[in-house]
mmCIF file of C-alpha atoms in Angstrom:
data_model
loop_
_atom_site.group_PDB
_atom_site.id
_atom_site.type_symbol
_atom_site.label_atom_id
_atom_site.label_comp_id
_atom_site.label_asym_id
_atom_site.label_seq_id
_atom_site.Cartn_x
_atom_site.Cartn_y
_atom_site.Cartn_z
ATOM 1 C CA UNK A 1 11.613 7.436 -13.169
ATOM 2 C CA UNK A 2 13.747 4.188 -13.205
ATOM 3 C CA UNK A 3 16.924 6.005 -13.883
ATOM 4 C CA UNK A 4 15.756 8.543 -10.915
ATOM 5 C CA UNK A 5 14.907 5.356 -8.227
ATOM 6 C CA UNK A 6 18.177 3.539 -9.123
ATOM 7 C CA UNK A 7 20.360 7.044 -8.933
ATOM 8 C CA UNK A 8 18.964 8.895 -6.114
ATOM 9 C CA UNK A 9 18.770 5.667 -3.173
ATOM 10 C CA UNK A 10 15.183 4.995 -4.079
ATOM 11 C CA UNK A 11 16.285 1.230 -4.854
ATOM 12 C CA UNK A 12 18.264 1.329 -2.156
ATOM 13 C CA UNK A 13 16.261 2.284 0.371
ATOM 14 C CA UNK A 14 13.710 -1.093 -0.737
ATOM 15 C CA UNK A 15 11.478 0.861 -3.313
ATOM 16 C CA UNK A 16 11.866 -1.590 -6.333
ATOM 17 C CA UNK A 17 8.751 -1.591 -8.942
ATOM 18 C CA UNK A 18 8.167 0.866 -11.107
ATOM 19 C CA UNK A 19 4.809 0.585 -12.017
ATOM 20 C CA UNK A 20 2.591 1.697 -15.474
ATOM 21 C CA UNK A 21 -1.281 1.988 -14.451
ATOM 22 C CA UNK A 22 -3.987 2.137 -16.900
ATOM 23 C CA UNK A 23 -3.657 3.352 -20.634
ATOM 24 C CA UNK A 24 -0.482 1.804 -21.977
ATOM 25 C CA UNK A 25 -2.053 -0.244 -24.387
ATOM 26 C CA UNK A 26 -3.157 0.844 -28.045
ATOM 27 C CA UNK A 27 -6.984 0.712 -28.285
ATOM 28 C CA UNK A 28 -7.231 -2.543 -29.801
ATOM 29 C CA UNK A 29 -5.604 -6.275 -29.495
ATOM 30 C CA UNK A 30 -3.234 -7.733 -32.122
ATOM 31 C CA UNK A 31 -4.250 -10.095 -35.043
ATOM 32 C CA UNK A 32 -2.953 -12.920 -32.866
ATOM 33 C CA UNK A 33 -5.847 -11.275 -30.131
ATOM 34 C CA UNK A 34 -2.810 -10.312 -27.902
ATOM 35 C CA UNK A 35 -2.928 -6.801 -25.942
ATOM 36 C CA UNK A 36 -0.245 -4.529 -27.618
ATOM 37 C CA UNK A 37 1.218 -1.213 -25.990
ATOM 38 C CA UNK A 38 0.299 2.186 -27.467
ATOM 39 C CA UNK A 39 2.813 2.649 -30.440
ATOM 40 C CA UNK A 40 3.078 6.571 -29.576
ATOM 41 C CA UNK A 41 3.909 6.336 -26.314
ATOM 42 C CA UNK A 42 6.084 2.742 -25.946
ATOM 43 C CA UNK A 43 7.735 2.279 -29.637
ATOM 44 C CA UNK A 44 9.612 -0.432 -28.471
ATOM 45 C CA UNK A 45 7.121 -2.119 -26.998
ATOM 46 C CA UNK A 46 6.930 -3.255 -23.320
ATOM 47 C CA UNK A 47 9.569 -6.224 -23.351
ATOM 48 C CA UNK A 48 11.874 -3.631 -24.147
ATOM 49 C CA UNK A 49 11.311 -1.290 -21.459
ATOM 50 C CA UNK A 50 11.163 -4.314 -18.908
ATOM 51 C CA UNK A 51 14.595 -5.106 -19.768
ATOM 52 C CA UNK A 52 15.637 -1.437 -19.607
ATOM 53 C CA UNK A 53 14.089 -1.852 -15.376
ATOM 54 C CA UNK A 54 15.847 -4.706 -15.116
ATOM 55 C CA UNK A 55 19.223 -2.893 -16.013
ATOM 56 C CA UNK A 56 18.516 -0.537 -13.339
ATOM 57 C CA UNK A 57 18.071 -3.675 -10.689
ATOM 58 C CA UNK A 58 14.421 -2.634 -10.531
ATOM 59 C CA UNK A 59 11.519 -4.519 -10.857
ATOM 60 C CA UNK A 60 8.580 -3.561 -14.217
ATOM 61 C CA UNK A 61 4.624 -3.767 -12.902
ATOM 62 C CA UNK A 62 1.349 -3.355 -15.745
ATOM 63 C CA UNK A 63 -1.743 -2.930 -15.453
ATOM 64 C CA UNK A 64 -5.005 -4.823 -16.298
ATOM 65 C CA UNK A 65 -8.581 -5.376 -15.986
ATOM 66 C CA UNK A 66 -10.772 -8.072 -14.868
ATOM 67 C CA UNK A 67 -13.434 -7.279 -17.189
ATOM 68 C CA UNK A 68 -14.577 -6.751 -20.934
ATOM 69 C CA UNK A 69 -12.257 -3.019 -20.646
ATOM 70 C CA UNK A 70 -10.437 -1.375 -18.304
ATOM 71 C CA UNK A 71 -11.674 1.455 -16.037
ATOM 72 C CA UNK A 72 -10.269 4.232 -19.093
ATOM 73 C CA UNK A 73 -11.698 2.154 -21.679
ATOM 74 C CA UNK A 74 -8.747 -0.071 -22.942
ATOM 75 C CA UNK A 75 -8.686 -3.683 -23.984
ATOM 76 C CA UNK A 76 -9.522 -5.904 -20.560
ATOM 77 C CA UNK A 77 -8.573 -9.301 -20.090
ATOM 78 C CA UNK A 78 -11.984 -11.116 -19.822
ATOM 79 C CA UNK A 79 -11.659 -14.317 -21.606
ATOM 80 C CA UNK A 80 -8.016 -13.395 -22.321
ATOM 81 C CA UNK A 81 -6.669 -14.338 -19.021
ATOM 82 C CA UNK A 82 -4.277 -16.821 -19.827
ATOM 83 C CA UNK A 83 -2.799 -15.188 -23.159
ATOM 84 C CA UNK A 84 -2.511 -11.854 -21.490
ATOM 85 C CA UNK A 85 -0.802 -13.713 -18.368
ATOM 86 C CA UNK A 86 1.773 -15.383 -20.783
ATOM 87 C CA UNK A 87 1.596 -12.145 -22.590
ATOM 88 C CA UNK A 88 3.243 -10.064 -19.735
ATOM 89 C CA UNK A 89 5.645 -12.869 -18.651
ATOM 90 C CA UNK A 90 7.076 -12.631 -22.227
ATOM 91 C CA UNK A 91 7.845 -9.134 -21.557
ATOM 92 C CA UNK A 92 9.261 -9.618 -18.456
ATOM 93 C CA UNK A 93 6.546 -7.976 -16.104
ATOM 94 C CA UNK A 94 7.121 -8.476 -12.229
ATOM 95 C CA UNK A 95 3.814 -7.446 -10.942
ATOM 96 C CA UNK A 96 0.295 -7.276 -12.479
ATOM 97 C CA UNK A 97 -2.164 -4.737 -10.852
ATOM 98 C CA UNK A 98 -5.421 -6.402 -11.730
ATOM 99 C CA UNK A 99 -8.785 -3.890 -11.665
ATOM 100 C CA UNK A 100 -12.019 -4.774 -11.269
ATOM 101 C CA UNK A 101 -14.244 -2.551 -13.716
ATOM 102 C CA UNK A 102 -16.852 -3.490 -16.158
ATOM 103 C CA UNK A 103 -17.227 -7.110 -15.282
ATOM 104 C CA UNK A 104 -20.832 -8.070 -15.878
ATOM 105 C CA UNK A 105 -21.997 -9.773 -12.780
ATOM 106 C CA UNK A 106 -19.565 -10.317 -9.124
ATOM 107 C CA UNK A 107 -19.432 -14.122 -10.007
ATOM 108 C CA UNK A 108 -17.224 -12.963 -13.409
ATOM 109 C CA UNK A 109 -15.628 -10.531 -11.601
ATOM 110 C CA UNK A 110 -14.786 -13.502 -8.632
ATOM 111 C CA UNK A 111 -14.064 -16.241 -11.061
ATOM 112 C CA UNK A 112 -11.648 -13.888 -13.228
ATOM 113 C CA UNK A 113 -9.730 -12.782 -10.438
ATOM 114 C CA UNK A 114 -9.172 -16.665 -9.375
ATOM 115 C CA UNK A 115 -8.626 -17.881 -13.105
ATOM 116 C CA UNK A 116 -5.637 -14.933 -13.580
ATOM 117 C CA UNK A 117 -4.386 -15.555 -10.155
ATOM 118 C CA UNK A 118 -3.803 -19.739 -11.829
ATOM 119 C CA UNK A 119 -2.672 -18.397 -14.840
ATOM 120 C CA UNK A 120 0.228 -16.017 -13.643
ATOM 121 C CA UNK A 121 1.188 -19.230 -11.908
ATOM 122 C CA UNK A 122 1.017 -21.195 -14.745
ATOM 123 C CA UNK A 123 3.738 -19.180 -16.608
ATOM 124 C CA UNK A 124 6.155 -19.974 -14.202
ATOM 125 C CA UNK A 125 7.526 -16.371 -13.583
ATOM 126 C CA UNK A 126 7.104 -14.915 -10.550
ATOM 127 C CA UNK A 127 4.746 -12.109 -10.533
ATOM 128 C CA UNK A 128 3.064 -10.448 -7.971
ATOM 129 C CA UNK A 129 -0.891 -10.049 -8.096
ATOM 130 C CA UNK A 130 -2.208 -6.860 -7.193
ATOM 131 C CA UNK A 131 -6.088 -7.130 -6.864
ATOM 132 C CA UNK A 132 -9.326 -4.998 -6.744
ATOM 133 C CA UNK A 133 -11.477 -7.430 -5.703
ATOM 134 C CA UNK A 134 -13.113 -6.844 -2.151
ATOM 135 C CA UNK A 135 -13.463 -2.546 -3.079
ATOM 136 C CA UNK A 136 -15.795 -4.126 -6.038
ATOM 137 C CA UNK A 137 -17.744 -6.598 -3.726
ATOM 138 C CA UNK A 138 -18.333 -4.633 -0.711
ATOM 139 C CA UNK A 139 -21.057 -2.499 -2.009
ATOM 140 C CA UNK A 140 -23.128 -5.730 -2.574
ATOM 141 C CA UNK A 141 -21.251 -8.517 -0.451
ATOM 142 C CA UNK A 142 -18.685 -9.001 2.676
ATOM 143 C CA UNK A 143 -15.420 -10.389 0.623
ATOM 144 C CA UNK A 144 -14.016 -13.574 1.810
ATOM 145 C CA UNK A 145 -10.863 -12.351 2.820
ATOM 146 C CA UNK A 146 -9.359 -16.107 3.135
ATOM 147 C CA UNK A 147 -9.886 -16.789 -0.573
ATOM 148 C CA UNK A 148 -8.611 -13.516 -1.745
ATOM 149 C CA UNK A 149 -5.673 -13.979 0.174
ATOM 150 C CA UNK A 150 -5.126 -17.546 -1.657
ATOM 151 C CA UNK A 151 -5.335 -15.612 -4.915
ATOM 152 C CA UNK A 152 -3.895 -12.123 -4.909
ATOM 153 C CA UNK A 153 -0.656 -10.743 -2.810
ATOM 154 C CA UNK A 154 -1.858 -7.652 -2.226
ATOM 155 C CA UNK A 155 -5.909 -6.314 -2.381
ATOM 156 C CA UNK A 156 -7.494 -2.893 -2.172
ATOM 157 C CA UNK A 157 -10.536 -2.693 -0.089
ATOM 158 C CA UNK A 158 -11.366 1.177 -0.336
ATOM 159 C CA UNK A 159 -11.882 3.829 -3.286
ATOM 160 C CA UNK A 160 -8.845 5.375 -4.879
ATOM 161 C CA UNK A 161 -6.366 7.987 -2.677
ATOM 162 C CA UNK A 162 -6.460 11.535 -3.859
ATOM 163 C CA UNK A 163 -3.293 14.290 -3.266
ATOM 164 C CA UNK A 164 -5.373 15.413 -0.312
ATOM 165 C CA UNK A 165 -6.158 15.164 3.329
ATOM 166 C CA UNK A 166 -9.573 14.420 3.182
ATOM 167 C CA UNK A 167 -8.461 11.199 1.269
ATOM 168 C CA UNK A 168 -5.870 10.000 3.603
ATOM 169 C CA UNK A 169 -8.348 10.752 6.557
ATOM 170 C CA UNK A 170 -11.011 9.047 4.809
ATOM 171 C CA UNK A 171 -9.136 5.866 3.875
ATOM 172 C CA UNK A 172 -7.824 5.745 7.413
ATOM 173 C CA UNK A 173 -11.349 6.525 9.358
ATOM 174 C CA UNK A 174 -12.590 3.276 7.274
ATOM 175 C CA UNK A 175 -9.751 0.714 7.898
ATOM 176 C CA UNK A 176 -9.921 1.737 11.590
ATOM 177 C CA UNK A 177 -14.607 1.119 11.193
ATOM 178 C CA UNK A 178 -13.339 -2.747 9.575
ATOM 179 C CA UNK A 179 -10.027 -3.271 11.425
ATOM 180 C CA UNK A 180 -11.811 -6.665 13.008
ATOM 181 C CA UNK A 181 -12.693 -8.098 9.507
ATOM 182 C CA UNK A 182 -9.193 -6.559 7.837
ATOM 183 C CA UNK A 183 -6.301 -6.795 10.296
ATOM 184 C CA UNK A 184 -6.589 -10.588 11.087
ATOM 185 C CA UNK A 185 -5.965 -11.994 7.456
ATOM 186 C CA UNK A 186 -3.040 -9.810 6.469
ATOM 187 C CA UNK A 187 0.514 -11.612 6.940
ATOM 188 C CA UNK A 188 3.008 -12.851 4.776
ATOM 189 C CA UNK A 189 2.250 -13.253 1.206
ATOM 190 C CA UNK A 190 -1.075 -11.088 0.938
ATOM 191 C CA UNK A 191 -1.913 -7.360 2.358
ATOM 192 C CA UNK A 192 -4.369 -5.081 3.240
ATOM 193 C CA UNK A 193 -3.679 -2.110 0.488
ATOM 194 C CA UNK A 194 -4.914 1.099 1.220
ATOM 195 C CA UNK A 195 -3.520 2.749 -1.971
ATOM 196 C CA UNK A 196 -0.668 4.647 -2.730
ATOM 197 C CA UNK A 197 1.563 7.049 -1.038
ATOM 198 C CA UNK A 198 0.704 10.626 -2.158
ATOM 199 C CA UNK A 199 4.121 12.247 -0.247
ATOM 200 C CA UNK A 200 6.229 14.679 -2.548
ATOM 201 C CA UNK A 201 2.744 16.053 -4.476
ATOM 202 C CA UNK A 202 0.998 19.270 -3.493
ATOM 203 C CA UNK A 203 -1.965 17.895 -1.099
ATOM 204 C CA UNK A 204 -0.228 17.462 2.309
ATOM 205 C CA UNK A 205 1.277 19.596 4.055
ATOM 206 C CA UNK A 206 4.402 18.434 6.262
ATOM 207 C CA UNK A 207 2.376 16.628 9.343
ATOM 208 C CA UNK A 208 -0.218 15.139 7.131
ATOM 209 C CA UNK A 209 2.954 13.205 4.933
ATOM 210 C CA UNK A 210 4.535 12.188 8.497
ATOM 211 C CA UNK A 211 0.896 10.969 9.178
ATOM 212 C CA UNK A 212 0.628 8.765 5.870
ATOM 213 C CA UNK A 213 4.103 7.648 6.244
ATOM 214 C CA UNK A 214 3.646 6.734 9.985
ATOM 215 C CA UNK A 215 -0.097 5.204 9.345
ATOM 216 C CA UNK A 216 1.078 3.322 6.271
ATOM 217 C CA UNK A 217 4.087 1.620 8.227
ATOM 218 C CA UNK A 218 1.719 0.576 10.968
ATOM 219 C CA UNK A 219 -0.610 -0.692 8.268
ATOM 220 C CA UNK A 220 2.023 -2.716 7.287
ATOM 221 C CA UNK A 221 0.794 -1.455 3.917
ATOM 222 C CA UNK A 222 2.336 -1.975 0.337
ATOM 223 C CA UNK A 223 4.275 1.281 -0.194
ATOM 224 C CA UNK A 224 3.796 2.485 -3.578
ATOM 225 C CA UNK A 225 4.145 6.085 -4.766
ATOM 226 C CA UNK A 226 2.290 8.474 -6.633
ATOM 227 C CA UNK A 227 4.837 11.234 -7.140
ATOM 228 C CA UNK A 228 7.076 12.972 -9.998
ATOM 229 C CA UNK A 229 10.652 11.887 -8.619
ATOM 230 C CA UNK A 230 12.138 14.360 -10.707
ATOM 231 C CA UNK A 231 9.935 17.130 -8.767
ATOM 232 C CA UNK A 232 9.966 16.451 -5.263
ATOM 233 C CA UNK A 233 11.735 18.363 -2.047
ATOM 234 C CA UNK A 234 14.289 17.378 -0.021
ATOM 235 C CA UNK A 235 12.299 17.123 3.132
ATOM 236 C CA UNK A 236 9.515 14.145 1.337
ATOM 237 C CA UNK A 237 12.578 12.476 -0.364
ATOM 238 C CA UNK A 238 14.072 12.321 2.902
ATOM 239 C CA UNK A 239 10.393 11.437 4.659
ATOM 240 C CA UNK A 240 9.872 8.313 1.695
ATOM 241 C CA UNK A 241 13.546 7.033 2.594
ATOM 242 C CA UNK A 242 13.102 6.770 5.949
ATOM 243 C CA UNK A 243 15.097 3.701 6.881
ATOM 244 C CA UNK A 244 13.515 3.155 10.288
ATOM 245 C CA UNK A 245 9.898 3.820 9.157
ATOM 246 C CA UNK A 246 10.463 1.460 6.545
ATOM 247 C CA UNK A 247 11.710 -0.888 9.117
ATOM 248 C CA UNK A 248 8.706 -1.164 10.632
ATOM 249 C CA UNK A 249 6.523 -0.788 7.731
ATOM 250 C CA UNK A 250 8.254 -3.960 6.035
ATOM 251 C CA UNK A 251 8.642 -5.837 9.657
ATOM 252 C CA UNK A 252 9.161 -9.747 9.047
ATOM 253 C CA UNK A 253 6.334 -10.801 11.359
ATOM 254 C CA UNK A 254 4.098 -9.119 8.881
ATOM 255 C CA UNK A 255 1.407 -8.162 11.407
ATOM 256 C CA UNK A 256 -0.924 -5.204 10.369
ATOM 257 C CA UNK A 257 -1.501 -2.755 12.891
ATOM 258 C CA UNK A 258 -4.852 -1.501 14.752
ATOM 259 C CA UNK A 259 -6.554 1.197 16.663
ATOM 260 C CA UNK A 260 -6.225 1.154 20.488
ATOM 261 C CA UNK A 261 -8.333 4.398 21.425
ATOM 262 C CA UNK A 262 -10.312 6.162 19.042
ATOM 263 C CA UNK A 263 -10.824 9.610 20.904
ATOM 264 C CA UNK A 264 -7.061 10.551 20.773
ATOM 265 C CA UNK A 265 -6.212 8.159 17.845
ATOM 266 C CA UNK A 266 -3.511 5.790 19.050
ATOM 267 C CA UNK A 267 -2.749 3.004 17.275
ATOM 268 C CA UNK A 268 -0.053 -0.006 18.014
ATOM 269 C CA UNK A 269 1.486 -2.549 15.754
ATOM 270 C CA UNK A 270 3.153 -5.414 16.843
ATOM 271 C CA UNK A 271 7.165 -6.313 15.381
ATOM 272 C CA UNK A 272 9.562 -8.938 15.642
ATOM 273 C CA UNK A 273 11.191 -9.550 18.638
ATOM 274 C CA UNK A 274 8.607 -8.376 21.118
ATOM 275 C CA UNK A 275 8.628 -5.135 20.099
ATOM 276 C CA UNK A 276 5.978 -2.786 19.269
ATOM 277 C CA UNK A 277 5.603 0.262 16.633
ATOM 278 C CA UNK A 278 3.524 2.917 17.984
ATOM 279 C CA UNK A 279 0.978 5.747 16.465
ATOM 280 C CA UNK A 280 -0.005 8.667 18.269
ATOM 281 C CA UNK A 281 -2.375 10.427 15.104
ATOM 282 C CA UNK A 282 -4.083 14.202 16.619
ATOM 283 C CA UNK A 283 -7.195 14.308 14.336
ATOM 284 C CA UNK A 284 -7.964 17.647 15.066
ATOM 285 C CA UNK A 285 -7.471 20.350 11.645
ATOM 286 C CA UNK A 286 -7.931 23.056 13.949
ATOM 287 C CA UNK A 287 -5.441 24.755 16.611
ATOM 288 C CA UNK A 288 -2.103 23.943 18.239
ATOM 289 C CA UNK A 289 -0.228 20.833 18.747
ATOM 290 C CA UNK A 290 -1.844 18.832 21.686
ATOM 291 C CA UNK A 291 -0.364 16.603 24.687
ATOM 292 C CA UNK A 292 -2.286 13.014 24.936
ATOM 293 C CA UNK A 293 -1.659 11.465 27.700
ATOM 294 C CA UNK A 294 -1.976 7.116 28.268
ATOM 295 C CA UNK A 295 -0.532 4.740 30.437
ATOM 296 C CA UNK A 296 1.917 2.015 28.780
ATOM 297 C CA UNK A 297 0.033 -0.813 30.291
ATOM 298 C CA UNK A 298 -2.361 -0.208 27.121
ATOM 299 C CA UNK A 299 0.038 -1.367 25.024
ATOM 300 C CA UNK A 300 0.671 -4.964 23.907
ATOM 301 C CA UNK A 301 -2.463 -6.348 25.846
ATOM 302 C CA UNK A 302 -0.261 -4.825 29.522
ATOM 303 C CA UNK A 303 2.863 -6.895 27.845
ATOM 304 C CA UNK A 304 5.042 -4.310 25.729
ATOM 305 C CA UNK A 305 6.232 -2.292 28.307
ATOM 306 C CA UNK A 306 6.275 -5.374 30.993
ATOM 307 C CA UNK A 307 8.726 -4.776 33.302
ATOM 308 C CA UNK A 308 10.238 -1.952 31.327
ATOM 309 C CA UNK A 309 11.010 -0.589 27.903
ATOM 310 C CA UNK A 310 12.977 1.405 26.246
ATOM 311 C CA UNK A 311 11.297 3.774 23.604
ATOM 312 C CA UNK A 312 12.338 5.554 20.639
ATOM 313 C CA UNK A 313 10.698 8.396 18.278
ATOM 314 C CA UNK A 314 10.925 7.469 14.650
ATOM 315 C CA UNK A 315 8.736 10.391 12.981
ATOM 316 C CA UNK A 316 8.183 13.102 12.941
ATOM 317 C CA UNK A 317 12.454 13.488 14.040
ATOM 318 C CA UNK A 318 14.372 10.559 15.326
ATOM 319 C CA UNK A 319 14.952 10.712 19.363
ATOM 320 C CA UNK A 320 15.777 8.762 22.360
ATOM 321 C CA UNK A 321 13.273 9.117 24.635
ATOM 322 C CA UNK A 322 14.884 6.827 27.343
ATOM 323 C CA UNK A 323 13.270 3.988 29.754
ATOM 324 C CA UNK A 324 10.191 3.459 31.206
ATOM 325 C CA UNK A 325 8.493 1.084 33.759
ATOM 326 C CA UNK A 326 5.374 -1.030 32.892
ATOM 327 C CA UNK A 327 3.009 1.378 35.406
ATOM 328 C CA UNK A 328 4.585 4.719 33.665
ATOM 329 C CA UNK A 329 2.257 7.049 31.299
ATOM 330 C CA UNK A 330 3.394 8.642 28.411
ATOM 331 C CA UNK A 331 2.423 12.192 27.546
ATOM 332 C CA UNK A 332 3.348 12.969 23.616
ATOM 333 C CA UNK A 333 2.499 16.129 21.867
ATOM 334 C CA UNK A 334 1.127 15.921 18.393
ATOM 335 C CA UNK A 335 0.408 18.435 15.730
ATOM 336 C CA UNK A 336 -3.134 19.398 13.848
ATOM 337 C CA UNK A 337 -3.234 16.316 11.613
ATOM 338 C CA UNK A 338 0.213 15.055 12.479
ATOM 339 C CA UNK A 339 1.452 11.862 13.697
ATOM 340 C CA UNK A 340 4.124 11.243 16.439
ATOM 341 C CA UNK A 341 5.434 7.234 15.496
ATOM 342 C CA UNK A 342 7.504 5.693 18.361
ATOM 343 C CA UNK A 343 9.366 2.078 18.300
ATOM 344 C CA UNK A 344 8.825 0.632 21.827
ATOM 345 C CA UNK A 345 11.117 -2.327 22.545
ATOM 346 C CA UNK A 346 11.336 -4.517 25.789
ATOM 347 C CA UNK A 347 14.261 -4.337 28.535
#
């Protein structure tokens, strides 16, 4: 996969971790109590393959658990947080994902994500923190998204996407039900994460990958993929390297998006320079493509399109569409489960 991402403009197009999940490691620790990769599957051990990455100018991410074992049953890092922090900075890791299964009570679960979060600092490498934290409070507790955003860079709130549309829909019908408790904290340095990007599988069909493209970007969501690089058409490959979605997506304002109407679904993300990023998401599974109609003064709180605009369609194909005035309405047509994204920017 790393010799695929640095070969075929994945690193070039900003996609730079490659990432291991759960089950690297052999089933026990070492006699210094240290977690050890499985011997079958890593013979040279993780520092190894780090610097391998690092050859390619990517970046290495591992994964780990909060509690006594990881979700698969693996040695976790409860009382092991520091050594397995040092641990993976000897290697050379650049991101930890950090789960959140079989921790005994929230308050271990809480104080292990905050005690890892100190001790990745501690080893003085710079290594992002990928957390599970609010998905394992919210069953019991709201999550205090202002803490979690002092300790982790990046947090999922929802269960795990599956190669289908159900998931997508689902993941996106509940970040648009908690969009006032979720949209306000993310910004630079910590994100909303609504899971990976299932493009280039065997789940979606073409408008439901423009979709997650187009919804992640507006999410302003981590983009991660869940794909076999070595397997995967021309038309995602050219869908995941997008330069203008990920534009948006990776904005420097760093303001998540939102949903504006929830009959149609359009949704609206504010960008640098007074611009706005635009979703226009036809939730119907059933029939043709539809026109949805809506005035431009909905946009932007009456201010994106004020006096005029100019706008442009980014997905599903790139296009002028020209300029409009502030009192103009804008009829798009959208496709079952499809997503027209547009780039609005002021005149």
């Amino acid at each position: 996969m790393a010799d695929r991402m640095a070969a075929e403009g994945w690193r070039d197009a900003g996609y730079e971790f490659i990432c291991i999940d759960d089950c690297w490691m052999a089933p026990t620790r070492d006699k210094q109590g240290r977690l050890q990769a499985d011997p079958q599957r890593f013979p040279g051990g993780i520092r190894k393959l780090a610097d391998y990455v690092h050859s390619k100018g990517l970046k290495l991410g591992i994964y780990s658990d909060v509690g006594n074992k990881t979700c698969a049953g693996f040695p976790g890092s409860y009382n092991y947080y520091e050594l397995d922090a040092q641990t993976f900075a000897s290697w050379g890791v650049d991101l930890l994902k950090f789960d959140g299964c079989n921790s005994d009570s929230l308050e271990l679960l809480a104080e292990g994500y905050r005690r890892m979060s100190l001790a990745l600092n501690k080893t003085g490498r710079s290594i992002v923190y990928s957390c599970e934290w609010p998905f394992y409070l919210r069953p019991v507790q709201q999550p205090n998204y202002t803490e979690i955003k002092q300790y982790c860079n990046h947090w999922r709130n929802f269960y795990d996407v599956y190669d289908s549309w159900s998931s997508i829909k689902s993941i996106l019908d509940w970040t648009a039900l908690h969009q006032d408790t979720i949209v306000k904290i993310a910004g630079p340095g910590g994100w909303n994460d609504p899971d990976m990007l299932v493009i280039g599988n065997f789940g979606l069909s073409w408008d439901q990958s423009v979709t997650q493209m187009a919804m992640w970007a507006i999410m302003a969501a981590p983009l991660f993929m869940s794909n076999d690089l070595r397997h995967i058409s021309p038309e995602a490959k050219c869908l995941l390297q997008n330069k203008d979605v990920i534009a948006i997506n990776q904005d420097p304002l760093g303001k998540q998006g939102y949903q504006l109407d929830k009959n149609f679904q359009l949704w609206e993300r504010p960008l640098s320079g007074r611009a706005y990023a635009v979703a226009v998401l036809n939730h119907q599974e059933i029939g043709g493509p539809q026109n949805f109609t809506f005035s431009l003064t909905l946009l932007g709180n009456g201010l994106a399109c004020n006096p005029a605009c100019s706008i442009l369609q980014v997905l599903p194909a790139s296009r002028d569409w020209g300029v409009y005035s502030w009192i103009s309405s804008l009829s798009v047509e959208v496709n079952p489960t499809g997503t027209v994204l547009l780039k609005v920017l002021p005149l």
